[in-house]
mmCIF file of N, CA and C in Angstrom:
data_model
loop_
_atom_site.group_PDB
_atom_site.id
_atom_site.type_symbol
_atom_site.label_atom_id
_atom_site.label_comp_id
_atom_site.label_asym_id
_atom_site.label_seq_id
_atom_site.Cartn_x
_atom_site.Cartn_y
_atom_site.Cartn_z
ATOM 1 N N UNK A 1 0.847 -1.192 0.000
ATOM 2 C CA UNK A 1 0.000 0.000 0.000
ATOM 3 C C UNK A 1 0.886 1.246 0.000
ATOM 4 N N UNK A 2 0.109 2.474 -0.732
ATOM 5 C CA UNK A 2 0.708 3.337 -0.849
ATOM 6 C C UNK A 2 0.538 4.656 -0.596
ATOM 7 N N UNK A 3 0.856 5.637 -0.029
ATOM 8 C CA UNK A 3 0.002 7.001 0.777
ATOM 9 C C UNK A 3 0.806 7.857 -0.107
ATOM 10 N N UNK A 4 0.011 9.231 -0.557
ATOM 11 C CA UNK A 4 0.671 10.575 -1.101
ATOM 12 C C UNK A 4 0.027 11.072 -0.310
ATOM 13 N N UNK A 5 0.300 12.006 0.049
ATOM 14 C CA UNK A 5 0.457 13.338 1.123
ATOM 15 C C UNK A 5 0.874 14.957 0.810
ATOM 16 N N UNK A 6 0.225 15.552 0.052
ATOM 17 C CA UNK A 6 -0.087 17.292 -0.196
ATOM 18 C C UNK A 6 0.060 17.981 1.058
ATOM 19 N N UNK A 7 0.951 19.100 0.665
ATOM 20 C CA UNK A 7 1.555 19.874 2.252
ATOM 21 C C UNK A 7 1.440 21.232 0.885
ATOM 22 N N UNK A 8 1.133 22.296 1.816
ATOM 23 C CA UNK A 8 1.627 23.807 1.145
ATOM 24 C C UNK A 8 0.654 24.523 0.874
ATOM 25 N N UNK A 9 -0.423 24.056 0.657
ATOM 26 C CA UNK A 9 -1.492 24.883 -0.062
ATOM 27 C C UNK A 9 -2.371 26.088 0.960
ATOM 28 N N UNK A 10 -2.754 27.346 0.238
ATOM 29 C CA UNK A 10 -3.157 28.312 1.108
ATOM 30 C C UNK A 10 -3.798 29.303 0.456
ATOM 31 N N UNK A 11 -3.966 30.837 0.990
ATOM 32 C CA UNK A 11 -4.529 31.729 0.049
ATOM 33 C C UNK A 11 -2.936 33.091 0.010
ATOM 34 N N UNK A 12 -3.111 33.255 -1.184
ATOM 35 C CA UNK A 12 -2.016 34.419 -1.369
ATOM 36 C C UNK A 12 -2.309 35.105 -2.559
ATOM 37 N N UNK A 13 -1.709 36.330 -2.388
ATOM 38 C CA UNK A 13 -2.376 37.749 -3.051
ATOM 39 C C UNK A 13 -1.901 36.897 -4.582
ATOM 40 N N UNK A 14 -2.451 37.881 -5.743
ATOM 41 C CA UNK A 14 -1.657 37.934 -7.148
ATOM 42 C C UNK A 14 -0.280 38.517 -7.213
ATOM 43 N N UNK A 15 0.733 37.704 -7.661
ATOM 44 C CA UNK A 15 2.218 38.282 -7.810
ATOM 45 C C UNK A 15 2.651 37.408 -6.879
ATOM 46 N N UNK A 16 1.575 36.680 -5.798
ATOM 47 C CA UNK A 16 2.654 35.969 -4.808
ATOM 48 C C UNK A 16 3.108 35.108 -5.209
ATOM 49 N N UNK A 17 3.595 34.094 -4.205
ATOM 50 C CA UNK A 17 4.210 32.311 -4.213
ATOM 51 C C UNK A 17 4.142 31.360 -3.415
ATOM 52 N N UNK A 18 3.628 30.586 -3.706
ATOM 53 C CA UNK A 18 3.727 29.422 -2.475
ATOM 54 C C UNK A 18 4.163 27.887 -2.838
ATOM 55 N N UNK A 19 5.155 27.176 -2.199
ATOM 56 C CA UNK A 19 5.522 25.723 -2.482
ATOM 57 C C UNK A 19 4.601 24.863 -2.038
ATOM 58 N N UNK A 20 4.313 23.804 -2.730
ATOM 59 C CA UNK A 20 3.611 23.181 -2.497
ATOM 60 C C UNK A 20 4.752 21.624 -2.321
ATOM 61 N N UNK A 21 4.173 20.411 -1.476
ATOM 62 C CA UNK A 21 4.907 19.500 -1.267
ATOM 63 C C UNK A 21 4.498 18.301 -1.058
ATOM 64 N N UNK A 22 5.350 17.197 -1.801
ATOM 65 C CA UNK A 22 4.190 15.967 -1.793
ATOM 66 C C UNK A 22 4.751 14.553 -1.595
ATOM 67 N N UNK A 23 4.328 13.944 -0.728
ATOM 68 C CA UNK A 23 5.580 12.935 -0.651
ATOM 69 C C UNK A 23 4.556 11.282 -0.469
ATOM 70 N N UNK A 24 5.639 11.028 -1.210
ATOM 71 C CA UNK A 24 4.941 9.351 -1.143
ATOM 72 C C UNK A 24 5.104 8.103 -0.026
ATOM 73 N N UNK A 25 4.400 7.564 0.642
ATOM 74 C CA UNK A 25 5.365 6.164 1.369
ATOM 75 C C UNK A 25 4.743 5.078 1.091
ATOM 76 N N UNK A 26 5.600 3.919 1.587
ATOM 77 C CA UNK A 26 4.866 2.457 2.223
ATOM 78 C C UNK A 26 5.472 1.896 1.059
ATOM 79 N N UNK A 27 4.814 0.967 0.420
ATOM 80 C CA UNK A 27 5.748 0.062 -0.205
ATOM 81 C C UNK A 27 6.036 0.520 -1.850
ATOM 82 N N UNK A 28 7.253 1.101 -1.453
ATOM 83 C CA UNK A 28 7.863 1.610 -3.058
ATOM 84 C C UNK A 28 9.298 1.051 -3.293
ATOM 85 N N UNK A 29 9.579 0.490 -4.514
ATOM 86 C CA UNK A 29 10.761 0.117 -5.096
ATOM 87 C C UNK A 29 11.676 1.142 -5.650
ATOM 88 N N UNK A 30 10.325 1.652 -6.253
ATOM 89 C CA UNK A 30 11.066 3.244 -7.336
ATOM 90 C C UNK A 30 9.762 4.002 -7.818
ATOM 91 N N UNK A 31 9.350 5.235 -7.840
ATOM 92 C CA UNK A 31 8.787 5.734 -8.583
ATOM 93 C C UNK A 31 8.901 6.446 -10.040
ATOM 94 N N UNK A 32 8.378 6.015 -11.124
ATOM 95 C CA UNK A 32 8.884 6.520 -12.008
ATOM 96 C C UNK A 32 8.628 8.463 -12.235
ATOM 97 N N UNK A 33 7.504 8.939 -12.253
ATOM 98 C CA UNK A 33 6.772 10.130 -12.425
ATOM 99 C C UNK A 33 6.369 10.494 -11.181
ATOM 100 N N UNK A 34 6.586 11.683 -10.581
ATOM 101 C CA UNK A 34 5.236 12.423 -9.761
ATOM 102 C C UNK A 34 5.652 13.578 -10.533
ATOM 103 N N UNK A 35 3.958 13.900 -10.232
ATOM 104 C CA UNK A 35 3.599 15.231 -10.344
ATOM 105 C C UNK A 35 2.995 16.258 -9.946
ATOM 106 N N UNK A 36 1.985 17.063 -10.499
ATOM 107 C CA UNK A 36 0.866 17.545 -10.542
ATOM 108 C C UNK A 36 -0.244 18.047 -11.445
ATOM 109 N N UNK A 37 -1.499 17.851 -10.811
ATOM 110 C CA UNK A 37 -2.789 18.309 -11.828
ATOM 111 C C UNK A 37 -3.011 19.307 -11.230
ATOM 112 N N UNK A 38 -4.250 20.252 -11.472
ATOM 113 C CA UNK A 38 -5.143 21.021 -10.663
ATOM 114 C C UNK A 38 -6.614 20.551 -11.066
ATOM 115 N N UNK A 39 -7.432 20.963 -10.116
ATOM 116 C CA UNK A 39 -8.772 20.962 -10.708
ATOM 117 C C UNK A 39 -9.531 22.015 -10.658
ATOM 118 N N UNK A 40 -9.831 23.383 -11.268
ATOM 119 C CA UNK A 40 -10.198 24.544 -11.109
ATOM 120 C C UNK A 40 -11.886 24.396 -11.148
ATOM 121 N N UNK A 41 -12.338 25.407 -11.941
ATOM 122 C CA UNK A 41 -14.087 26.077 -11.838
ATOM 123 C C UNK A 41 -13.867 24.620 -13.599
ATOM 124 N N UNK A 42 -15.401 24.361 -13.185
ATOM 125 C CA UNK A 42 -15.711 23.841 -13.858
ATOM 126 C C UNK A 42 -15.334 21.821 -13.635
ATOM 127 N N UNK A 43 -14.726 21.508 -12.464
ATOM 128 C CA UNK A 43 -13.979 20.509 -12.279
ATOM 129 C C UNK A 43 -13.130 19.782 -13.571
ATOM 130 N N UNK A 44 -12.165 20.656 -14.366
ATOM 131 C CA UNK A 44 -11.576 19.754 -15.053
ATOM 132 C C UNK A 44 -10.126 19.602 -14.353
ATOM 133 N N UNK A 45 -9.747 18.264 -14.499
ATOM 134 C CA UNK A 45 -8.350 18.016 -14.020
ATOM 135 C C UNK A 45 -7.420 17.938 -15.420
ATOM 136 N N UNK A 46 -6.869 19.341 -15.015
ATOM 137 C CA UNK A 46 -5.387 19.378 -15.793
ATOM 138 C C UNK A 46 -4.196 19.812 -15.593
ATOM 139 N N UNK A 47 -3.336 18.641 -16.253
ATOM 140 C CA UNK A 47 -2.112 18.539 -15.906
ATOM 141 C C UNK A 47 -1.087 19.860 -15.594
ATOM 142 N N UNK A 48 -0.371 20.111 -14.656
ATOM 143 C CA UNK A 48 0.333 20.738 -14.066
ATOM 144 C C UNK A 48 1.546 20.825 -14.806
ATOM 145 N N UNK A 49 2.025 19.911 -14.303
ATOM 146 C CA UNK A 49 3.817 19.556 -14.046
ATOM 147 C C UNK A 49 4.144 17.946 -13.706
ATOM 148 N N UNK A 50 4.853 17.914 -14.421
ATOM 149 C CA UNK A 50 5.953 16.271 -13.894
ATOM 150 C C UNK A 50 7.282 16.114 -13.592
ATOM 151 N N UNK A 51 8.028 15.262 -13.073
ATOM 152 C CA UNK A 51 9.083 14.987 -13.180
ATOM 153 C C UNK A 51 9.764 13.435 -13.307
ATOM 154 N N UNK A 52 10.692 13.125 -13.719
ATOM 155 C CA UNK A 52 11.082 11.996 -13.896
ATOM 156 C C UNK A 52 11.515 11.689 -13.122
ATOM 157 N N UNK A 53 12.606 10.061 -12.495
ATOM 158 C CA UNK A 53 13.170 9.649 -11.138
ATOM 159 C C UNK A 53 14.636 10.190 -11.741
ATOM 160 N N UNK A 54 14.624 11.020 -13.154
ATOM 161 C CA UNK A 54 16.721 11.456 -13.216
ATOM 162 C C UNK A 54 16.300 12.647 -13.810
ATOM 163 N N UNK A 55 14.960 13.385 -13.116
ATOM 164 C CA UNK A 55 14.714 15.126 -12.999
ATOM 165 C C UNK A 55 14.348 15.651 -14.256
ATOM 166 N N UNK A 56 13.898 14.808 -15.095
ATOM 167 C CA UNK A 56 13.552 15.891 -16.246
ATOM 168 C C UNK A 56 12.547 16.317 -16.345
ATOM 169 N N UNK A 57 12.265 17.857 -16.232
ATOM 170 C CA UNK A 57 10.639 18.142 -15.957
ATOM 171 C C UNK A 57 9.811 18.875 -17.002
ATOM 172 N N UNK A 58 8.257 18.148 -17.089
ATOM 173 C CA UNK A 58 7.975 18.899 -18.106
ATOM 174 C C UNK A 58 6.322 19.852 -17.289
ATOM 175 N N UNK A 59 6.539 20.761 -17.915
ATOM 176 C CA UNK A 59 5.232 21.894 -17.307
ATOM 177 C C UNK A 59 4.515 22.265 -18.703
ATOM 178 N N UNK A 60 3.317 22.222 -18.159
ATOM 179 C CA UNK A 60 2.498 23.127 -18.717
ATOM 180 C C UNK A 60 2.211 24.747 -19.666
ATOM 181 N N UNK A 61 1.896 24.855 -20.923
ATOM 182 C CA UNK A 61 2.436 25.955 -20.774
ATOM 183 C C UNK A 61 1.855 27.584 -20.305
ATOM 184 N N UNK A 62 1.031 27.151 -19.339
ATOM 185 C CA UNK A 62 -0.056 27.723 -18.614
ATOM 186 C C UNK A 62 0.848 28.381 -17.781
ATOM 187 N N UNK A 63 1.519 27.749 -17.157
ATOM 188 C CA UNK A 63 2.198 27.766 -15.897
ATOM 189 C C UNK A 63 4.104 28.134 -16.046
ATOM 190 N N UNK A 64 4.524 27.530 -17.612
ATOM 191 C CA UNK A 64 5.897 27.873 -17.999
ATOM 192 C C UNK A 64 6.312 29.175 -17.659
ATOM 193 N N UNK A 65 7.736 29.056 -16.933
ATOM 194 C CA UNK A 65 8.200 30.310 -16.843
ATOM 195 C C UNK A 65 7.370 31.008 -14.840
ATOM 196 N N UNK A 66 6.691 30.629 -14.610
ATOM 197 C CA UNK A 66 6.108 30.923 -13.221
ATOM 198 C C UNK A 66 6.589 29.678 -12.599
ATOM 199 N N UNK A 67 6.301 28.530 -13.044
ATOM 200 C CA UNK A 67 5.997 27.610 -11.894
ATOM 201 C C UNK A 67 7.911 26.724 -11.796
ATOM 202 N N UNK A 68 7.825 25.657 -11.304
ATOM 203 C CA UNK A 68 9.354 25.081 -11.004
ATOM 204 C C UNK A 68 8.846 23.755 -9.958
ATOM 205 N N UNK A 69 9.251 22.917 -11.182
ATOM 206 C CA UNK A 69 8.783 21.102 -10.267
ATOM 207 C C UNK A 69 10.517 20.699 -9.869
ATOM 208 N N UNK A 70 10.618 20.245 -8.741
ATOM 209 C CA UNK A 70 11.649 19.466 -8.481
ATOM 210 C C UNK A 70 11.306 18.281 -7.443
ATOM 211 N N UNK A 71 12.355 17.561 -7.144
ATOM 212 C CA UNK A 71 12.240 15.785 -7.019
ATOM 213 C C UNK A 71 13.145 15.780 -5.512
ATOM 214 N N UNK A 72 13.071 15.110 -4.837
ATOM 215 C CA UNK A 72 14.146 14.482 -3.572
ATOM 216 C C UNK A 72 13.482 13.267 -3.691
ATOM 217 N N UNK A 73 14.564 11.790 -4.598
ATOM 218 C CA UNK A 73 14.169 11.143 -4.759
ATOM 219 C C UNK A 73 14.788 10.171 -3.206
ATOM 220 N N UNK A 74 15.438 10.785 -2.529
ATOM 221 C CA UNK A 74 15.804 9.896 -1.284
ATOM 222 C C UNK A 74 14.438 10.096 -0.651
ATOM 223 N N UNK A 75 13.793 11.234 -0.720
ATOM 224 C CA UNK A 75 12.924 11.566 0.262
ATOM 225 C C UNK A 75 11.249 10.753 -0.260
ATOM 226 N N UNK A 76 11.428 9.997 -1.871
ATOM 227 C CA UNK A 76 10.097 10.135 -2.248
ATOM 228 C C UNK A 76 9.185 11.367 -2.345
ATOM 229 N N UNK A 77 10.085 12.450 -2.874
ATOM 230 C CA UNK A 77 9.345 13.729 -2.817
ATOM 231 C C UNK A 77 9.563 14.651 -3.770
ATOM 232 N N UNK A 78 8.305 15.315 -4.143
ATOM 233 C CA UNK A 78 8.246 16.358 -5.037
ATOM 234 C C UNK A 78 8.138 17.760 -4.781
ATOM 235 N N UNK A 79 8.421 18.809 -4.925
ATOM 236 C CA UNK A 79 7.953 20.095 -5.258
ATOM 237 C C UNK A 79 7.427 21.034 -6.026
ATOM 238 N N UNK A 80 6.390 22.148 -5.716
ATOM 239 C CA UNK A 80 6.105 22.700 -7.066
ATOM 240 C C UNK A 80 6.255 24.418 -6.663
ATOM 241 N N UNK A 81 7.053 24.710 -7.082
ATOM 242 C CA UNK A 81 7.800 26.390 -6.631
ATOM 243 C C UNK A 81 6.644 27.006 -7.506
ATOM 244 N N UNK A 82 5.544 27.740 -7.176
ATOM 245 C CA UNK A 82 4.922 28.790 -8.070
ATOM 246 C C UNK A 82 5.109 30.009 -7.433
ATOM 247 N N UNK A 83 5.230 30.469 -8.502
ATOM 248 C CA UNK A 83 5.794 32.103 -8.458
ATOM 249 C C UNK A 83 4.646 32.743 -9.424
ATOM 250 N N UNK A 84 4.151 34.161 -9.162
ATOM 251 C CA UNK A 84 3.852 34.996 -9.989
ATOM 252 C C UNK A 84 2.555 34.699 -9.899
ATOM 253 N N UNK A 85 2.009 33.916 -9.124
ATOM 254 C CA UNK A 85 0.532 33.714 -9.093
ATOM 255 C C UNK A 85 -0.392 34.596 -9.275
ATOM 256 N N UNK A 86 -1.542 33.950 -10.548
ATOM 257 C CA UNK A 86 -2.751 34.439 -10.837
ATOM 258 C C UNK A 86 -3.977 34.269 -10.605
ATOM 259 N N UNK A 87 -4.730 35.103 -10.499
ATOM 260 C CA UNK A 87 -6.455 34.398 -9.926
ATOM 261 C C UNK A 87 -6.571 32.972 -10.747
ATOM 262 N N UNK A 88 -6.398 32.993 -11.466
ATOM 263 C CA UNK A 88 -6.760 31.946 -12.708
ATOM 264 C C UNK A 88 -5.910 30.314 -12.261
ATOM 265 N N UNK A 89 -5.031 30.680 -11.097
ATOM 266 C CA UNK A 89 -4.266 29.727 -10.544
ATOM 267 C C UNK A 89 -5.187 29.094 -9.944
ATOM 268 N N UNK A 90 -6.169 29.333 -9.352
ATOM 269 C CA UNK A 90 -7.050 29.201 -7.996
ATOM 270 C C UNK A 90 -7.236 27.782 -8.414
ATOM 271 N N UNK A 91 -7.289 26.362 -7.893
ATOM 272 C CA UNK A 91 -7.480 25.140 -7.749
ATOM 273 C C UNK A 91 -7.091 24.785 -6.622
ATOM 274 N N UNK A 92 -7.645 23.284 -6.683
ATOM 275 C CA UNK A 92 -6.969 22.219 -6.212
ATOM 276 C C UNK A 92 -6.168 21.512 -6.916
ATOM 277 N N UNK A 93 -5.064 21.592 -5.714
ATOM 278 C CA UNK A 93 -3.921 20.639 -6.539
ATOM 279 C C UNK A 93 -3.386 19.322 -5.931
ATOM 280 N N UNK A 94 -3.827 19.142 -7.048
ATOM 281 C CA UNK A 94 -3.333 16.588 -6.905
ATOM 282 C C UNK A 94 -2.058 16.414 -6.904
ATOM 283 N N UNK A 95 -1.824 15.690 -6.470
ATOM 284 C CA UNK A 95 -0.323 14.875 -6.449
ATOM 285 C C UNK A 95 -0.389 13.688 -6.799
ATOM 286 N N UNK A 96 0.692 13.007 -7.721
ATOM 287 C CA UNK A 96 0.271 11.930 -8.179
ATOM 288 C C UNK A 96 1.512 11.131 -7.773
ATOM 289 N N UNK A 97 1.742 9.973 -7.583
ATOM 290 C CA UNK A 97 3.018 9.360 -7.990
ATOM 291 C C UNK A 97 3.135 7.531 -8.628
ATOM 292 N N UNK A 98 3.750 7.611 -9.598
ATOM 293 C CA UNK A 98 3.626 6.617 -10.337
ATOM 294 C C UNK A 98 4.756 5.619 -9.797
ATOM 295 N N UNK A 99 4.188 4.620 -9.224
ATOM 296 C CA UNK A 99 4.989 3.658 -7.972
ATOM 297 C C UNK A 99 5.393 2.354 -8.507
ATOM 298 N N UNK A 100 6.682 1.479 -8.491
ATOM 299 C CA UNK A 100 6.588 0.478 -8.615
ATOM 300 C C UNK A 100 7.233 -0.087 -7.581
ATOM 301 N N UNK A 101 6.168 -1.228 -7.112
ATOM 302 C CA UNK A 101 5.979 -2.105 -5.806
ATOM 303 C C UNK A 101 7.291 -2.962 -5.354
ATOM 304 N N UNK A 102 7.596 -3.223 -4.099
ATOM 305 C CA UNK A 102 8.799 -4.525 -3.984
ATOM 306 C C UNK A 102 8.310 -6.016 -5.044
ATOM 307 N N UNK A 103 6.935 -6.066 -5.106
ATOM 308 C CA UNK A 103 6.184 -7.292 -6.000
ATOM 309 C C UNK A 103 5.186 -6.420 -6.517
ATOM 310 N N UNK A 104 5.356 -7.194 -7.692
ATOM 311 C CA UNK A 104 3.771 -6.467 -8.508
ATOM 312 C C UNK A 104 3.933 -5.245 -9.645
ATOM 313 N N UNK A 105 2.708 -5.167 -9.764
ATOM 314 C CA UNK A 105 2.794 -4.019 -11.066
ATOM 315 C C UNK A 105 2.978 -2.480 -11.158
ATOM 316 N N UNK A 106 3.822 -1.668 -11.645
ATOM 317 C CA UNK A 106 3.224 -0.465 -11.638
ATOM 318 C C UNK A 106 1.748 0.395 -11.393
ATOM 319 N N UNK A 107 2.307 1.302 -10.403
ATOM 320 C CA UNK A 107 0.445 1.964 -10.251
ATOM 321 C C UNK A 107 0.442 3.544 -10.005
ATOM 322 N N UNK A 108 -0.436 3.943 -10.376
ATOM 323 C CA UNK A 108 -0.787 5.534 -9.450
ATOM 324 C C UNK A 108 -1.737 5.510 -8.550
ATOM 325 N N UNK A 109 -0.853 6.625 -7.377
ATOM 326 C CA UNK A 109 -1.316 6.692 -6.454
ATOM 327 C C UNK A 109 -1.305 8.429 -6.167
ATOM 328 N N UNK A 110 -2.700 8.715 -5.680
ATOM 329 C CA UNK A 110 -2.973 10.072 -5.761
ATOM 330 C C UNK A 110 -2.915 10.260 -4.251
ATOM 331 N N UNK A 111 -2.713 11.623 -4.268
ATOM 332 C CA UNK A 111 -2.943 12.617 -2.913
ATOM 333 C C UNK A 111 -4.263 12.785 -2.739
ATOM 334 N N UNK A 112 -4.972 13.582 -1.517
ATOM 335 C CA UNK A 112 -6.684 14.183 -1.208
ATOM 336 C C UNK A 112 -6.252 15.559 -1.937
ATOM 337 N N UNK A 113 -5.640 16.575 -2.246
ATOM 338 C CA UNK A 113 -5.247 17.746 -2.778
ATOM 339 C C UNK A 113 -4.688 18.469 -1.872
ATOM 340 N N UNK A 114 -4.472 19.307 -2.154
ATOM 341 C CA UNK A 114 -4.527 21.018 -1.415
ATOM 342 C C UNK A 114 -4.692 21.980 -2.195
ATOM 343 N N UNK A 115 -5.674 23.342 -1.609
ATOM 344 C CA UNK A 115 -6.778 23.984 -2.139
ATOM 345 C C UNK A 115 -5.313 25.039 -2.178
ATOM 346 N N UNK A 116 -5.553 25.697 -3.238
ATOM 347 C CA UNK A 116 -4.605 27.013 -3.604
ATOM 348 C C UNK A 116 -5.578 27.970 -4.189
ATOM 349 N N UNK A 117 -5.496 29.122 -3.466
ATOM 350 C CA UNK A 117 -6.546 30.679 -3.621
ATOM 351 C C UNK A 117 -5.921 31.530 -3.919
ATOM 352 N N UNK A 118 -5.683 32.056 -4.921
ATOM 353 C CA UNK A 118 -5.287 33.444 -5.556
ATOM 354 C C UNK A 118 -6.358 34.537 -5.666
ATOM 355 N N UNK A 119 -6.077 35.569 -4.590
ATOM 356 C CA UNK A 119 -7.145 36.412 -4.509
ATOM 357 C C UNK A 119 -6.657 37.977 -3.570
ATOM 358 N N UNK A 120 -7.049 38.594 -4.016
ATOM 359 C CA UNK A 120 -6.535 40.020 -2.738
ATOM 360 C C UNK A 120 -7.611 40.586 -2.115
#
């Protein structure tokens, strides 16, 4: 079994920043991908940001140039540095991480979110 865990999320003006943080446990061999989605007005879930387990990250280009995904793969953990935040940021944001088991198959395993408010 496998737990993700969302840390960071809050309300902050436009222009601000806040890290968001997400970490995986219990039975992992290696994860290949974590990332992030959001789910804004309208509930669609779309993709954020990813990273690989040897850091190569790809973003959105919603978010290119503001946002910044990085990895602590000792830690099973991700980050998502947003900077420059816009109302239009306002979601919930998922954490995902794509796990493979001591036995068994590859899987994803999601976070509950954390709510991010862009507003003054």
């Amino acid at each position: 079994q496998v737990k993700v865990v969302e840390s960071g999320g809050g309300l902050v003006e436009p222009g601000g920043s806040l890290t968001l943080s997400c970490t995986a446990s219990g039975d992992i061999l290696e994860i290949t991908y974590m990332g992030w989605y959001r789910q804004g007005v309208g509930n669609h879930h779309d993709p954020v940001a990813r990273i690989t387990s040897k850091g190569g990250p790809a973003l959105a280009d919603s978010v290119k140039g503001r946002f910044t995904i990085s990895r602590d793969n000792e830690k099973n953990t991700v980050y998502l540095q947003m900077n420059s935040l816009k109302p239009e940021d306002t979601a919930v944001y998922l954490c995902y991480a794509d796990v493979v088991p001591q036995e068994g198959d590859q899987s994803t395993y999601w976070g509950q979110g954390t709510q991010v408010t862009v507003s003054s």
